[in-house]
Short mmCIF file of C-alpha atoms in Angstrom, two decimals:
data_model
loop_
_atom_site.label_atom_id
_atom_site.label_comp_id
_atom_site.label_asym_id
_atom_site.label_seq_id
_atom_site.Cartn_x
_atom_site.Cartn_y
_atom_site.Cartn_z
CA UNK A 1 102.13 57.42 -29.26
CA UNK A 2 100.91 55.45 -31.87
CA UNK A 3 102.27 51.82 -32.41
CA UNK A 4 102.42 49.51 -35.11
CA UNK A 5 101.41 46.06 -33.43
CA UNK A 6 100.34 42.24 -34.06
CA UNK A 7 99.04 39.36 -32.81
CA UNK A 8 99.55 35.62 -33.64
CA UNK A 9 98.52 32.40 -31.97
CA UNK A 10 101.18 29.60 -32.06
CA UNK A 11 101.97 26.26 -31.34
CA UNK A 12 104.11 24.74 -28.55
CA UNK A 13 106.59 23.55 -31.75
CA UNK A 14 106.86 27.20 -33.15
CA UNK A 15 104.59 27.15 -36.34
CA UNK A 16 101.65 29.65 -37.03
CA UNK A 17 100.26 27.36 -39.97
CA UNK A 18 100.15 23.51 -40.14
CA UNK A 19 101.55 21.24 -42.88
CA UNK A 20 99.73 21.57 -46.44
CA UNK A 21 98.54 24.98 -46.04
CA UNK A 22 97.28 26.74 -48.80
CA UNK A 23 93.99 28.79 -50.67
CA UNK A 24 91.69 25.74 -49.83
CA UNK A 25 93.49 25.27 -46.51
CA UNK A 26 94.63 28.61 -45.34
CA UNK A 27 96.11 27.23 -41.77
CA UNK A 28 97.34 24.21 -43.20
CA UNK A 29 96.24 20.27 -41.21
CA UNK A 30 95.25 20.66 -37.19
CA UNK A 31 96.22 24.55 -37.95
CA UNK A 32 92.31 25.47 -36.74
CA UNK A 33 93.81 23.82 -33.14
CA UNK A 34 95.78 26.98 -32.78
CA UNK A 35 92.80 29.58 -32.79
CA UNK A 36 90.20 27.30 -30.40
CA UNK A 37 91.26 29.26 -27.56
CA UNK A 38 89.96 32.65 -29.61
CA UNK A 39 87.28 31.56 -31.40
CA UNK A 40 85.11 30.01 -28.27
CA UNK A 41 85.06 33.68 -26.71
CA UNK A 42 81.88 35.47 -26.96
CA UNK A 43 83.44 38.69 -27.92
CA UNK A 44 85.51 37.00 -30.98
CA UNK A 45 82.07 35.15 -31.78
CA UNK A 46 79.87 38.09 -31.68
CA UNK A 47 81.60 40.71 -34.59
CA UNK A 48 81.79 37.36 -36.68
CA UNK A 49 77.84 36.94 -36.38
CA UNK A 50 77.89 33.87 -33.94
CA UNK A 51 76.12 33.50 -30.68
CA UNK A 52 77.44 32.00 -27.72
CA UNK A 53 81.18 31.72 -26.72
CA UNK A 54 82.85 31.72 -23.41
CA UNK A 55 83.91 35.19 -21.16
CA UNK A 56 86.83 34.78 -19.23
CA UNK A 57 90.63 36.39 -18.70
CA UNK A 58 91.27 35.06 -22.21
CA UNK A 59 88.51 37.55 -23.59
CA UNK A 60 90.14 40.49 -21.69
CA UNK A 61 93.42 39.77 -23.07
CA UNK A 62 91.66 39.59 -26.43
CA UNK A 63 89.43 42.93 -26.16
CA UNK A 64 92.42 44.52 -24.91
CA UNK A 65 94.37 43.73 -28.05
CA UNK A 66 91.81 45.51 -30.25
CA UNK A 67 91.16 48.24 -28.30
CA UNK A 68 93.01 50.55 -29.45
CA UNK A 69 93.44 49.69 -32.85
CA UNK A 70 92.40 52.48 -35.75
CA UNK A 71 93.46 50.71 -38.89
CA UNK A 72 94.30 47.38 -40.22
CA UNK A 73 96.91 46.05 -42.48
CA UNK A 74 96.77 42.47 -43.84
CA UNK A 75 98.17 40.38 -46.93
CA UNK A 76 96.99 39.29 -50.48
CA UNK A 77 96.87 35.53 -49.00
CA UNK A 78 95.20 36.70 -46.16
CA UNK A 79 92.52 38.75 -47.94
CA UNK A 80 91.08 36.19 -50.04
CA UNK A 81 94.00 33.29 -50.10
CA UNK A 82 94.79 33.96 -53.72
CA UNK A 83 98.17 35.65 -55.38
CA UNK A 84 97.46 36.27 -59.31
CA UNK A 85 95.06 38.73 -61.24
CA UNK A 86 91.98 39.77 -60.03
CA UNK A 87 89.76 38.67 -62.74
CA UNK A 88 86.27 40.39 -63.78
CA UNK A 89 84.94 39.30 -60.82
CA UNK A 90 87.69 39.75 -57.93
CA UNK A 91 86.74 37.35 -55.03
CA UNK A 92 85.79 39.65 -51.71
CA UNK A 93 87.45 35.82 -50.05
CA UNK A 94 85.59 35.02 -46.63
CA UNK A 95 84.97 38.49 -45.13
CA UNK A 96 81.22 38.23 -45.98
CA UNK A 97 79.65 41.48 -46.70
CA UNK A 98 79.79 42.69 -43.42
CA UNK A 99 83.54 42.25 -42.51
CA UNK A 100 84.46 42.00 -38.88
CA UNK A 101 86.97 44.60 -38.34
CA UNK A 102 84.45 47.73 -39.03
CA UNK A 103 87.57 50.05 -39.75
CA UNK A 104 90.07 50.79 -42.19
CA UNK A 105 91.80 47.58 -43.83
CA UNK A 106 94.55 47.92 -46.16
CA UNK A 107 95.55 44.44 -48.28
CA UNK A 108 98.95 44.75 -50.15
CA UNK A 109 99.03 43.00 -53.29
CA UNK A 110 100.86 42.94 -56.65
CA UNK A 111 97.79 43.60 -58.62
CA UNK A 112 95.62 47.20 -58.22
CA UNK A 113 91.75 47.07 -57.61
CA UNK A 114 89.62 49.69 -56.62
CA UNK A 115 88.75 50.21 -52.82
CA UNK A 116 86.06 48.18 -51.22
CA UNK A 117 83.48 49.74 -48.82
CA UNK A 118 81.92 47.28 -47.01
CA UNK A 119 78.95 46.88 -44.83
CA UNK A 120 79.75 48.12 -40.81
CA UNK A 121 82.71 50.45 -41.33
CA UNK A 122 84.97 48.28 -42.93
CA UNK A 123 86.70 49.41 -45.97
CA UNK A 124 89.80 47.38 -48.28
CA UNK A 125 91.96 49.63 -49.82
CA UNK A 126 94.42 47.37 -51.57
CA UNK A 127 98.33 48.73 -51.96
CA UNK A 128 100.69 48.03 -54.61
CA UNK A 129 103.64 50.00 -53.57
CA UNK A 130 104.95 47.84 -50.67
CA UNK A 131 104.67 47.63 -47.04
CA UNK A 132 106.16 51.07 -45.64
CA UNK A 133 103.42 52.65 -48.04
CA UNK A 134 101.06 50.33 -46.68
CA UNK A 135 101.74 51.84 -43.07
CA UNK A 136 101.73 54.92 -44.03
CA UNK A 137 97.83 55.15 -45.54
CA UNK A 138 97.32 53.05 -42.16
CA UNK A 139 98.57 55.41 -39.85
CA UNK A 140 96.66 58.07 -41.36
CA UNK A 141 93.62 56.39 -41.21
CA UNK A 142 94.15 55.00 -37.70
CA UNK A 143 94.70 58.70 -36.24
CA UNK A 144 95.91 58.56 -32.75
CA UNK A 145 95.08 54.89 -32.40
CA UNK A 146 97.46 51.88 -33.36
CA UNK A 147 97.81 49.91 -36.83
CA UNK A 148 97.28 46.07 -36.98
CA UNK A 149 98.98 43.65 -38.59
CA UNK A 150 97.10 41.15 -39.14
CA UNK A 151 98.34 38.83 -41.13
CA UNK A 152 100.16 36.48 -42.68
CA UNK A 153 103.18 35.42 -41.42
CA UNK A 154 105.10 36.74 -44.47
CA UNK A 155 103.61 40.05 -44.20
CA UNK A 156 104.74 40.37 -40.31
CA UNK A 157 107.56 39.05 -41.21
CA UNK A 158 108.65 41.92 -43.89
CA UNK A 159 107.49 44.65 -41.15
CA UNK A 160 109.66 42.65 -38.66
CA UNK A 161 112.68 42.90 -41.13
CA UNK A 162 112.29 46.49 -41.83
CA UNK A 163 111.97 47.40 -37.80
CA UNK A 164 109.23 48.73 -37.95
CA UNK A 165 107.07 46.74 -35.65
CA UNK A 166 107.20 48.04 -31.97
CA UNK A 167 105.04 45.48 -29.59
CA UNK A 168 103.74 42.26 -30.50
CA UNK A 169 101.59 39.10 -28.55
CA UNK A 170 101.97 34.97 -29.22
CA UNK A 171 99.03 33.24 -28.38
CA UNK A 172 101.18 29.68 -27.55
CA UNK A 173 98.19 27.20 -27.84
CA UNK A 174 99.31 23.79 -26.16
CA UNK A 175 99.45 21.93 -29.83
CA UNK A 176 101.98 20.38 -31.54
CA UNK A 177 101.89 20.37 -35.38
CA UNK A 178 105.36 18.67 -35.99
CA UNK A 179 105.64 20.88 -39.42
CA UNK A 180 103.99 23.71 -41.57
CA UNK A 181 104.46 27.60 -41.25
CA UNK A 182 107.65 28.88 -38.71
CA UNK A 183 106.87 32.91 -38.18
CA UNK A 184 110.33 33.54 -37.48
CA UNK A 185 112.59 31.69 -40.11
CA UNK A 186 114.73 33.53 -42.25
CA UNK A 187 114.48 36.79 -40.61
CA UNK A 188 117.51 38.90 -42.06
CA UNK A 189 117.08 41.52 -39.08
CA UNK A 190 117.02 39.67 -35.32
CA UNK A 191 115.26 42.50 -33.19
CA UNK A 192 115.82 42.46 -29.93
CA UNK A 193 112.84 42.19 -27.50
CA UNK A 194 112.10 42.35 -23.97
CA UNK A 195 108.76 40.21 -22.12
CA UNK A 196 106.29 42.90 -21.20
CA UNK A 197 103.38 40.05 -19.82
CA UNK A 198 103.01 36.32 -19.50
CA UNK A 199 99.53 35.52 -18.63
CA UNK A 200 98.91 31.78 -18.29
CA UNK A 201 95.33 30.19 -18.93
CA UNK A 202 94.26 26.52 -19.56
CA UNK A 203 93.76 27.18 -23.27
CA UNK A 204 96.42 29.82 -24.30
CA UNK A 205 100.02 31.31 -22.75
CA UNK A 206 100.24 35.02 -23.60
CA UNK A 207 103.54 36.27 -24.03
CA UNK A 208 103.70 40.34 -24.88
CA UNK A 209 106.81 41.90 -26.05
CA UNK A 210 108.18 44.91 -26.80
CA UNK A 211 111.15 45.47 -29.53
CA UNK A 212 113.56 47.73 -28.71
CA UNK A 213 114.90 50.01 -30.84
CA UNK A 214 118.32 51.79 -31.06
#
């Protein structure tokens, strides 16, 4: 059955962005702290066009994250770290021209642009009509397989609200930011969820959960 999912690494003190954050510094002061334990794997490094990296039970709980995933679904901020007009020359932000998630991506925005197909299978079809039609091009595109979200917090958080997400992961890096980005403030809807996995490593704790719907 297909599930609408995310993932997000946070710190011991609850935020997903540090203080400050913004277009220039899109996870906010010591925010980069939060990902370290994601971005020294090899198979994070690899679809981002970097050598190296570590292998270890950190990379299985990673791989096994995305391995089912058919489409993607991410927000404005996230796309490119911008909110207004395009422009004549709309910024493609830091994907690169050969994005890493080499499937479907869907970007909801205020402001219409034509889809982008991009080098490896990704495409960014950008939606104007909310979130629920967001999901619903994602689904179709994903097939039998799951839909992302991947980002940012205000994005899961609207899906959240609107019950529509059914498992999700925090990556708890041991960090304290004492400010910046909470994932779950103002939430009008309080699901209810039940621990699926804990998974402990010296760089991460994964905690998986389930919501549970009525």
């Amino acid at each position: 059955m297909q599930k609408l999912t995310f993932d997000i690494s946070m710190s011991l003190d609850g935020f997903v962005a540090g203080p400050n954050a913004g277009p220039d510094n899109g996870l906010g002061d010591g925010g980069e702290q939060l990902h370290e334990w994601v971005t020294r794997l090899a198979v994070w490094r690899e679809p981002h066009g970097k050598s190296g990296g570590e292998t270890n039970r950190d990379s299985e709980i990673f791989e096994e994250s995305q391995a089912n995933v058919g489409a993607t679904i991410m927000g404005r901020r996230m796309f490119n770290g911008d909110q207004g007009p395009w422009g004549d020359e709309p910024s493609m932000g830091w994907w690169g021209d050969e994005p890493p998630f080499h499937m479907p991506v869907f970007v909801i925005t205020h402001h219409p642009r034509e889809t982008e197909q991009m080098q490896g299978g990704t495409s960014f079809t950008f939606i104007t009509d909310g979130i629920e039609a967001a999901l619903e091009q994602a689904r179709a595109a994903a097939g039998d397989k799951d839909v992302f979200v991947a980002g940012g917090g205000s994005v899961i958080r609207q899906y959240l609200d609107a019950g529509l997400v059914d498992e999700f992961q925090v990556h708890v890096a041991p960090v304290l930011l004492g400010g910046g980005v909470r994932l779950f403030d103002n939430l009008r809807e309080l699901p209810t969820l039940e621990v699926t996995r804990t998974v402990e490593s010296p760089a991460v704790t994964h905690l998986r959960y389930r919501v549970l719907k009525d």
